[in-house]
mmCIF file of C-alpha atoms and ligand atoms in Angstrom:
data_model
loop_
_atom_site.group_PDB
_atom_site.id
_atom_site.type_symbol
_atom_site.label_atom_id
_atom_site.label_comp_id
_atom_site.label_asym_id
_atom_site.label_seq_id
_atom_site.Cartn_x
_atom_site.Cartn_y
_atom_site.Cartn_z
ATOM 1 C CA UNK A 1 93.661 90.845 68.745
ATOM 2 C CA UNK A 2 93.933 93.932 66.585
ATOM 3 C CA UNK A 3 96.330 96.690 67.471
ATOM 4 C CA UNK A 4 94.684 99.911 66.389
ATOM 5 C CA UNK A 5 97.129 102.155 64.570
ATOM 6 C CA UNK A 6 96.989 104.847 67.253
ATOM 7 C CA UNK A 7 99.844 106.464 65.356
ATOM 8 C CA UNK A 8 97.778 106.401 62.142
ATOM 9 C CA UNK A 9 98.017 109.866 60.628
ATOM 10 C CA UNK A 10 96.847 111.306 57.324
ATOM 11 C CA UNK A 11 97.723 114.703 55.861
ATOM 12 C CA UNK A 12 97.409 116.720 52.685
ATOM 13 C CA UNK A 13 99.940 115.838 49.981
ATOM 14 C CA UNK A 14 101.473 119.219 49.225
ATOM 15 C CA UNK A 15 102.970 118.147 45.907
ATOM 16 C CA UNK A 16 99.430 117.730 44.526
ATOM 17 C CA UNK A 17 98.609 120.893 42.477
ATOM 18 C CA UNK A 18 95.206 121.498 44.077
ATOM 19 C CA UNK A 19 95.187 125.199 43.105
ATOM 20 C CA UNK A 20 95.993 124.601 39.426
ATOM 21 C CA UNK A 21 93.305 122.050 38.580
ATOM 22 C CA UNK A 22 90.676 123.632 36.330
ATOM 23 C CA UNK A 23 87.610 121.645 37.256
ATOM 24 C CA UNK A 24 83.887 122.204 37.368
ATOM 25 C CA UNK A 25 81.717 120.962 40.236
ATOM 26 C CA UNK A 26 83.411 117.695 41.209
ATOM 27 C CA UNK A 27 80.749 115.096 41.945
ATOM 28 C CA UNK A 28 82.476 111.703 41.732
ATOM 29 C CA UNK A 29 85.912 110.142 42.218
ATOM 30 C CA UNK A 30 87.203 106.626 41.618
ATOM 31 C CA UNK A 31 90.462 104.753 41.079
ATOM 32 C CA UNK A 32 90.875 102.698 37.910
ATOM 33 C CA UNK A 33 92.640 99.293 37.773
ATOM 34 C CA UNK A 34 95.999 101.082 37.274
ATOM 35 C CA UNK A 35 95.272 103.198 40.390
ATOM 36 C CA UNK A 36 94.900 106.332 38.271
ATOM 37 C CA UNK A 37 92.465 108.894 39.675
ATOM 38 C CA UNK A 38 89.218 109.213 37.703
ATOM 39 C CA UNK A 39 87.251 112.464 38.217
ATOM 40 C CA UNK A 40 83.598 112.990 37.244
ATOM 41 C CA UNK A 41 82.867 116.738 37.049
ATOM 42 C CA UNK A 42 80.256 119.106 35.596
ATOM 43 C CA UNK A 43 82.396 121.388 33.452
ATOM 44 C CA UNK A 44 80.569 124.720 33.266
ATOM 45 C CA UNK A 45 77.171 123.261 34.407
ATOM 46 C CA UNK A 46 75.997 123.671 38.019
ATOM 47 C CA UNK A 47 73.279 122.087 40.132
ATOM 48 C CA UNK A 48 71.455 124.915 41.888
ATOM 49 C CA UNK A 49 67.958 125.776 43.122
ATOM 50 C CA UNK A 50 66.702 126.340 39.556
ATOM 51 C CA UNK A 51 67.846 123.017 38.138
ATOM 52 C CA UNK A 52 64.680 121.029 38.932
ATOM 53 C CA UNK A 53 60.950 121.670 39.302
ATOM 54 C CA UNK A 54 58.891 120.347 42.213
ATOM 55 C CA UNK A 55 58.444 117.042 40.372
ATOM 56 C CA UNK A 56 62.219 116.613 39.985
ATOM 57 C CA UNK A 57 62.104 117.241 36.265
ATOM 58 C CA UNK A 58 65.339 118.851 35.029
ATOM 59 C CA UNK A 59 64.658 122.423 33.875
ATOM 60 C CA UNK A 60 67.776 123.163 31.818
ATOM 61 C CA UNK A 61 67.632 120.500 29.102
ATOM 62 C CA UNK A 62 67.591 123.415 26.621
ATOM 63 C CA UNK A 63 71.280 123.886 27.467
ATOM 64 C CA UNK A 64 71.954 120.469 25.929
ATOM 65 C CA UNK A 65 74.510 118.036 27.353
ATOM 66 C CA UNK A 66 77.786 119.310 28.812
ATOM 67 C CA UNK A 67 80.198 119.847 25.924
ATOM 68 C CA UNK A 68 83.386 119.355 27.956
ATOM 69 C CA UNK A 69 84.811 115.938 28.745
ATOM 70 C CA UNK A 70 83.243 115.140 32.106
ATOM 71 C CA UNK A 71 85.406 112.090 32.875
ATOM 72 C CA UNK A 72 89.091 112.881 33.453
ATOM 73 C CA UNK A 73 91.821 110.326 34.193
ATOM 74 C CA UNK A 74 94.681 111.884 36.165
ATOM 75 C CA UNK A 75 98.126 110.651 37.169
ATOM 76 C CA UNK A 76 97.670 110.080 40.944
ATOM 77 C CA UNK A 77 101.086 111.558 41.757
ATOM 78 C CA UNK A 78 101.115 114.833 39.805
ATOM 79 C CA UNK A 79 97.528 115.228 38.492
ATOM 80 C CA UNK A 80 98.718 115.209 34.864
ATOM 81 C CA UNK A 81 95.812 114.527 32.495
ATOM 82 C CA UNK A 82 96.234 111.026 31.038
ATOM 83 C CA UNK A 83 92.874 110.593 29.287
ATOM 84 C CA UNK A 84 89.476 112.242 29.106
ATOM 85 C CA UNK A 85 86.041 111.218 27.811
ATOM 86 C CA UNK A 86 82.324 111.732 28.507
ATOM 87 C CA UNK A 87 81.605 114.823 26.386
ATOM 88 C CA UNK A 88 78.107 115.615 25.009
ATOM 89 C CA UNK A 89 76.519 112.851 27.094
ATOM 90 C CA UNK A 90 75.611 114.220 30.506
ATOM 91 C CA UNK A 91 73.567 117.053 32.046
ATOM 92 C CA UNK A 92 74.308 116.728 35.796
ATOM 93 C CA UNK A 93 77.042 114.229 36.627
ATOM 94 C CA UNK A 94 76.824 112.648 40.066
ATOM 95 C CA UNK A 95 78.214 109.227 41.040
ATOM 96 C CA UNK A 96 81.209 107.414 39.553
ATOM 97 C CA UNK A 97 82.798 104.011 39.984
ATOM 98 C CA UNK A 98 85.232 101.991 37.867
ATOM 99 C CA UNK A 99 84.879 98.218 37.603
ATOM 100 C CA UNK A 100 87.706 95.688 37.540
ATOM 101 C CA UNK A 101 87.727 95.777 33.715
ATOM 102 C CA UNK A 102 88.201 99.551 33.665
ATOM 103 C CA UNK A 103 84.634 100.413 32.601
ATOM 104 C CA UNK A 104 83.208 103.670 33.968
ATOM 105 C CA UNK A 105 79.853 103.499 35.727
ATOM 106 C CA UNK A 106 78.169 106.841 36.327
ATOM 107 C CA UNK A 107 74.853 108.354 37.399
ATOM 108 C CA UNK A 108 73.293 111.570 36.056
ATOM 109 C CA UNK A 109 70.733 113.198 38.370
ATOM 110 C CA UNK A 110 69.207 115.295 35.551
ATOM 111 C CA UNK A 111 68.766 112.359 33.178
ATOM 112 C CA UNK A 112 67.761 110.056 36.100
ATOM 113 C CA UNK A 113 69.934 107.396 34.448
ATOM 114 C CA UNK A 114 72.886 105.072 35.094
ATOM 115 C CA UNK A 115 75.503 104.547 32.362
ATOM 116 C CA UNK A 116 78.213 101.973 31.734
ATOM 117 C CA UNK A 117 80.948 103.397 29.500
ATOM 118 C CA UNK A 118 83.884 101.464 28.076
ATOM 119 C CA UNK A 119 87.210 103.166 28.824
ATOM 120 C CA UNK A 120 87.689 104.082 25.170
ATOM 121 C CA UNK A 121 84.277 103.776 23.554
ATOM 122 C CA UNK A 122 82.060 106.716 22.761
ATOM 123 C CA UNK A 123 78.743 104.846 22.836
ATOM 124 C CA UNK A 124 77.558 103.701 26.300
ATOM 125 C CA UNK A 125 77.611 99.932 26.749
ATOM 126 C CA UNK A 126 74.531 99.950 29.027
ATOM 127 C CA UNK A 127 71.974 102.568 30.088
ATOM 128 C CA UNK A 128 69.452 102.074 32.931
ATOM 129 C CA UNK A 129 66.506 104.396 33.550
ATOM 130 C CA UNK A 130 64.482 106.581 31.145
ATOM 131 C CA UNK A 131 66.099 109.859 30.001
ATOM 132 C CA UNK A 132 64.780 112.896 31.868
ATOM 133 C CA UNK A 133 61.889 110.896 33.377
ATOM 134 C CA UNK A 134 61.977 110.579 37.185
ATOM 135 C CA UNK A 135 60.086 107.643 38.689
ATOM 136 C CA UNK A 136 60.311 104.873 41.249
ATOM 137 C CA UNK A 137 59.459 101.631 39.471
ATOM 138 C CA UNK A 138 61.858 99.016 38.067
ATOM 139 C CA UNK A 139 62.711 101.101 35.011
ATOM 140 C CA UNK A 140 62.861 104.616 36.473
ATOM 141 C CA UNK A 141 65.155 106.269 38.998
ATOM 142 C CA UNK A 142 64.764 109.627 40.714
ATOM 143 C CA UNK A 143 68.106 111.484 40.844
ATOM 144 C CA UNK A 144 70.192 108.329 41.263
ATOM 145 C CA UNK A 145 73.294 109.116 43.309
ATOM 146 C CA UNK A 146 75.810 106.268 42.902
ATOM 147 C CA UNK A 147 76.468 102.895 41.305
ATOM 148 C CA UNK A 148 78.757 100.027 42.333
ATOM 149 C CA UNK A 149 79.552 96.707 40.633
ATOM 150 C CA UNK A 150 80.416 93.547 42.582
ATOM 151 C CA UNK A 151 83.766 92.341 41.129
ATOM 152 C CA UNK A 152 82.899 88.743 42.011
ATOM 153 C CA UNK A 153 79.315 88.405 40.793
ATOM 154 C CA UNK A 154 79.064 91.360 38.361
ATOM 155 C CA UNK A 155 75.861 92.438 40.109
ATOM 156 C CA UNK A 156 75.085 96.153 39.775
ATOM 157 C CA UNK A 157 73.916 98.188 42.799
ATOM 158 C CA UNK A 158 72.343 101.651 42.392
ATOM 159 C CA UNK A 159 71.617 104.080 45.221
ATOM 160 C CA UNK A 160 68.377 105.762 44.225
ATOM 161 C CA UNK A 161 68.429 108.647 45.038
ATOM 162 C CA UNK A 162 67.628 112.127 46.158
ATOM 163 C CA UNK A 163 63.917 111.614 45.502
ATOM 164 C CA UNK A 164 63.710 107.882 46.225
ATOM 165 C CA UNK A 165 65.014 105.999 49.274
ATOM 166 C CA UNK A 166 66.188 102.639 48.008
ATOM 167 C CA UNK A 167 69.063 100.496 46.799
ATOM 168 C CA UNK A 168 68.346 98.479 43.660
ATOM 169 C CA UNK A 169 70.239 95.401 42.505
ATOM 170 C CA UNK A 170 70.486 94.579 38.801
ATOM 171 C CA UNK A 171 72.003 91.514 37.161
ATOM 172 C CA UNK A 172 75.327 91.922 35.312
ATOM 173 C CA UNK A 173 73.410 92.591 32.075
ATOM 174 C CA UNK A 174 71.105 95.145 33.659
ATOM 175 C CA UNK A 175 67.956 93.176 34.544
ATOM 176 C CA UNK A 176 66.120 94.226 37.725
ATOM 177 C CA UNK A 177 66.720 91.696 40.513
ATOM 178 C CA UNK A 178 65.526 93.266 43.797
ATOM 179 C CA UNK A 179 65.461 96.406 45.882
ATOM 180 C CA UNK A 180 65.449 97.401 49.534
ATOM 181 C CA UNK A 181 65.029 100.533 51.611
ATOM 182 C CA UNK A 182 62.285 102.977 52.482
ATOM 183 C CA UNK A 183 61.873 106.609 53.402
ATOM 184 C CA UNK A 184 62.890 107.638 56.916
ATOM 185 C CA UNK A 185 59.845 107.987 59.132
ATOM 186 C CA UNK A 186 59.673 111.435 60.736
ATOM 187 C CA UNK A 187 61.345 111.706 64.097
ATOM 188 C CA UNK A 188 63.493 108.608 63.952
ATOM 189 C CA UNK A 189 65.466 106.672 61.366
ATOM 190 C CA UNK A 190 65.236 102.908 61.606
ATOM 191 C CA UNK A 191 67.606 100.391 59.983
ATOM 192 C CA UNK A 192 66.925 100.139 56.263
ATOM 193 C CA UNK A 193 65.422 103.620 56.102
ATOM 194 C CA UNK A 194 67.191 106.341 54.100
ATOM 195 C CA UNK A 195 67.178 110.084 53.693
ATOM 196 C CA UNK A 196 69.220 110.470 50.488
ATOM 197 C CA UNK A 197 71.245 107.268 50.006
ATOM 198 C CA UNK A 198 74.144 109.251 48.576
ATOM 199 C CA UNK A 199 77.233 107.077 48.079
ATOM 200 C CA UNK A 200 78.101 103.364 47.945
ATOM 201 C CA UNK A 201 81.103 101.390 49.168
ATOM 202 C CA UNK A 202 81.113 97.753 48.087
ATOM 203 C CA UNK A 203 83.080 95.383 50.327
ATOM 204 C CA UNK A 204 83.550 92.208 48.292
ATOM 205 C CA UNK A 205 85.678 90.342 50.862
ATOM 206 C CA UNK A 206 82.850 90.651 53.394
ATOM 207 C CA UNK A 207 80.091 90.597 50.733
ATOM 208 C CA UNK A 208 78.573 93.773 52.112
ATOM 209 C CA UNK A 209 77.437 97.111 50.686
ATOM 210 C CA UNK A 210 77.778 100.231 52.818
ATOM 211 C CA UNK A 211 75.694 103.330 52.095
ATOM 212 C CA UNK A 212 76.238 106.974 53.070
ATOM 213 C CA UNK A 213 72.757 107.776 54.373
ATOM 214 C CA UNK A 214 73.342 111.474 53.851
ATOM 215 C CA UNK A 215 70.695 113.402 55.804
ATOM 216 C CA UNK A 216 70.615 110.787 58.560
ATOM 217 C CA UNK A 217 74.376 111.458 58.888
ATOM 218 C CA UNK A 218 75.172 107.761 59.145
ATOM 219 C CA UNK A 219 76.591 104.783 57.297
ATOM 220 C CA UNK A 220 74.394 101.703 56.921
ATOM 221 C CA UNK A 221 75.714 98.358 55.700
ATOM 222 C CA UNK A 222 73.792 95.486 54.130
ATOM 223 C CA UNK A 223 74.354 91.936 52.861
ATOM 224 C CA UNK A 224 74.954 91.980 49.116
ATOM 225 C CA UNK A 225 72.916 88.843 48.427
ATOM 226 C CA UNK A 226 69.829 89.707 50.445
ATOM 227 C CA UNK A 227 69.858 93.437 51.261
ATOM 228 C CA UNK A 228 69.610 92.440 54.913
ATOM 229 C CA UNK A 229 70.743 95.219 57.293
ATOM 230 C CA UNK A 230 73.984 94.283 59.066
ATOM 231 C CA UNK A 231 75.103 97.427 60.896
ATOM 232 C CA UNK A 232 75.056 101.189 61.342
ATOM 233 C CA UNK A 233 78.110 103.407 61.902
ATOM 234 C CA UNK A 234 77.229 106.810 63.333
ATOM 235 C CA UNK A 235 79.252 109.387 65.290
ATOM 236 C CA UNK A 236 78.294 112.814 66.671
ATOM 237 C CA UNK A 237 81.424 114.082 64.897
ATOM 238 C CA UNK A 238 79.608 113.404 61.605
ATOM 239 C CA UNK A 239 77.245 116.296 62.393
ATOM 240 C CA UNK A 240 74.090 116.605 60.245
ATOM 241 C CA UNK A 241 75.153 115.102 56.890
ATOM 242 C CA UNK A 242 77.439 112.246 55.781
ATOM 243 C CA UNK A 243 78.133 112.593 52.045
ATOM 244 C CA UNK A 244 80.395 109.766 50.959
ATOM 245 C CA UNK A 245 82.043 106.536 52.030
ATOM 246 C CA UNK A 246 84.933 104.503 50.606
ATOM 247 C CA UNK A 247 86.417 101.166 51.724
ATOM 248 C CA UNK A 248 90.030 100.045 51.443
ATOM 249 C CA UNK A 249 90.699 96.286 51.466
ATOM 250 C CA UNK A 250 92.492 95.598 54.715
ATOM 251 C CA UNK A 251 89.743 97.071 56.829
ATOM 252 C CA UNK A 252 89.685 100.871 56.689
ATOM 253 C CA UNK A 253 86.592 102.929 55.883
ATOM 254 C CA UNK A 254 86.829 106.570 54.780
ATOM 255 C CA UNK A 255 84.064 109.170 54.822
ATOM 256 C CA UNK A 256 83.405 112.898 54.443
ATOM 257 C CA UNK A 257 80.617 114.842 56.140
ATOM 258 C CA UNK A 258 78.806 118.096 55.342
ATOM 259 C CA UNK A 259 79.199 121.684 56.525
ATOM 260 C CA UNK A 260 77.818 122.289 60.024
ATOM 261 C CA UNK A 261 74.482 124.061 60.349
ATOM 262 C CA UNK A 262 74.871 127.630 61.682
ATOM 263 C CA UNK A 263 76.007 127.569 65.283
ATOM 264 C CA UNK A 264 76.753 123.854 65.353
ATOM 265 C CA UNK A 265 80.124 122.553 66.366
ATOM 266 C CA UNK A 266 80.953 119.605 64.119
ATOM 267 C CA UNK A 267 83.410 120.737 61.429
ATOM 268 C CA UNK A 268 83.423 119.551 57.835
ATOM 269 C CA UNK A 269 86.182 116.950 57.550
ATOM 270 C CA UNK A 270 87.353 113.550 56.435
ATOM 271 C CA UNK A 271 87.171 110.497 58.686
ATOM 272 C CA UNK A 272 89.218 107.295 58.817
ATOM 273 C CA UNK A 273 87.475 104.435 60.565
ATOM 274 C CA UNK A 274 88.311 100.895 61.543
ATOM 275 C CA UNK A 275 85.672 99.010 59.549
ATOM 276 C CA UNK A 276 85.233 96.119 61.976
ATOM 277 C CA UNK A 277 84.763 98.277 65.099
ATOM 278 C CA UNK A 278 83.369 101.400 63.392
ATOM 279 C CA UNK A 279 85.693 103.542 65.521
ATOM 280 C CA UNK A 280 87.175 106.770 64.173
ATOM 281 C CA UNK A 281 90.968 106.436 64.157
ATOM 282 C CA UNK A 282 91.781 109.757 62.451
ATOM 283 C CA UNK A 283 90.182 112.868 60.971
ATOM 284 C CA UNK A 284 91.626 115.244 58.356
ATOM 285 C CA UNK A 285 91.131 118.558 56.549
ATOM 286 C CA UNK A 286 93.048 120.313 53.791
ATOM 287 C CA UNK A 287 95.715 122.923 54.532
ATOM 288 C CA UNK A 288 95.265 124.696 51.170
ATOM 289 C CA UNK A 289 91.777 126.011 50.362
ATOM 290 C CA UNK A 290 89.127 124.408 52.590
ATOM 291 C CA UNK A 291 86.335 121.865 52.251
ATOM 292 C CA UNK A 292 83.050 123.474 51.185
ATOM 293 C CA UNK A 293 80.882 120.570 50.068
ATOM 294 C CA UNK A 294 83.158 117.512 49.973
ATOM 295 C CA UNK A 295 81.093 115.216 47.782
ATOM 296 C CA UNK A 296 83.089 112.041 47.178
ATOM 297 C CA UNK A 297 86.093 110.287 48.632
ATOM 298 C CA UNK A 298 88.222 107.420 47.307
ATOM 299 C CA UNK A 299 91.145 105.675 48.982
ATOM 300 C CA UNK A 300 93.759 103.247 47.656
ATOM 301 C CA UNK A 301 95.575 100.433 49.427
ATOM 302 C CA UNK A 302 98.923 102.186 49.044
ATOM 303 C CA UNK A 303 97.818 105.013 51.314
ATOM 304 C CA UNK A 304 96.461 107.651 48.926
ATOM 305 C CA UNK A 305 93.110 109.349 49.639
ATOM 306 C CA UNK A 306 91.361 111.806 47.289
ATOM 307 C CA UNK A 307 88.428 114.110 48.125
ATOM 308 C CA UNK A 308 86.324 115.921 45.503
ATOM 309 C CA UNK A 309 84.209 118.987 46.318
ATOM 310 C CA UNK A 310 81.195 120.248 44.312
ATOM 311 C CA UNK A 311 81.301 123.807 45.683
ATOM 312 C CA UNK A 312 85.066 124.305 45.952
ATOM 313 C CA UNK A 313 85.422 122.689 42.472
ATOM 314 C CA UNK A 314 88.574 121.032 43.794
ATOM 315 C CA UNK A 315 90.222 117.651 44.333
ATOM 316 C CA UNK A 316 92.652 117.244 47.229
ATOM 317 C CA UNK A 317 95.104 114.405 47.767
ATOM 318 C CA UNK A 318 95.963 113.101 51.222
ATOM 319 C CA UNK A 319 98.563 110.544 52.202
ATOM 320 C CA UNK A 320 98.949 108.437 55.290
ATOM 321 C CA UNK A 321 102.324 107.864 56.872
ATOM 322 C CA UNK A 322 101.179 104.299 57.575
ATOM 323 C CA UNK A 323 100.223 101.596 55.109
ATOM 324 C CA UNK A 324 96.457 101.116 55.001
ATOM 325 C CA UNK A 325 96.144 97.808 56.737
ATOM 326 C CA UNK A 326 95.538 96.786 60.286
ATOM 327 C CA UNK A 327 98.154 94.843 62.127
ATOM 328 C CA UNK A 328 96.615 91.922 63.941
ATOM 329 C CA UNK A 329 98.655 90.028 66.464
HETATM 330 O O1 HH3 B 401 72.670 118.754 47.427
HETATM 331 C C1 HH3 B 401 72.744 119.438 46.450
HETATM 332 N N1 HH3 B 401 73.741 119.307 45.538
HETATM 333 C C2 HH3 B 401 74.868 118.389 45.687
HETATM 334 O O2 HH3 B 401 74.546 117.213 46.354
HETATM 335 C C3 HH3 B 401 75.374 118.112 44.292
HETATM 336 O O3 HH3 B 401 75.496 116.948 43.896
HETATM 337 O O4 HH3 B 401 75.637 119.137 43.632
HETATM 338 C C4 HH3 B 401 71.744 120.520 46.180
HETATM 339 C C5 HH3 B 401 70.705 120.713 47.062
HETATM 340 C C6 HH3 B 401 69.780 121.701 46.827
HETATM 341 C C7 HH3 B 401 69.874 122.517 45.688
HETATM 342 C C8 HH3 B 401 70.912 122.324 44.806
HETATM 343 C C9 HH3 B 401 71.856 121.316 45.039
#
């Protein structure tokens, strides 16, 4: 049987210089193979109501790509800048993941593209999608939100997107393999239906992919090989929106939700869940500044959790008193 860590507790790491980090809108977080924190941010660019027209075409391409380095590699203990890259490439950064070889995989919702970048190369190693052209066929995305790479098979999974409702699998060299998912039918959301598939957590040891189904305020998980629905994790505490999800080997799932609608009770916060039961075993919020639109979350096996916020333009670090595994007896 599993003994739930009832004494599991997570709190803000006060040595992390959250007030001194000069960041733009933080859209994506990941940990690289050395457990350094990788931040994907928008520099001086913002995503607001004027960024897209009604056909999801980006309206500010005249501004050119963001000149600042949009990918920052920080020391996970003191936030010291170790490395930066990704300048003059992106218009609206969104999702970020780092594969086992240290390559950066990102999505850009303005370009409607997915990029694979080598840790030190300037030229992308792979680009999926057609620049600035939204669409929903095998070669076009519509505001793709996240990308994850299976460390065992090399398969690429893309959550597509704000203006599509699907997960697409590509082969390791970027060939379309299959897709699943459909728009949520009004009134009720069935398994396999999405309303903004917003963030991906790949669980290689269980060969599953979990998706933050943002506006349905739930997590849905699927078999990697077939896209078959396996389970839903949903709690009233999530409120109206569930933005991001992250898995830690050993069985913990982390998530962040959205701000409550006016008059509603559920606060914006982080969640720690037991992956196998789906139960919430802890919740957390920062002590310094406060969550505004927590947009991504990443957790490491040694008990560190980072949350990035697009409106607060901040990254917080949290630590758990416990190690991140479940004791089973
Ligand atoms: O959700 C939005 N943005 C975030 O997800 C984000 O990635 O910035 C958004 C919605 C409407 C207008 C403008 C931005």
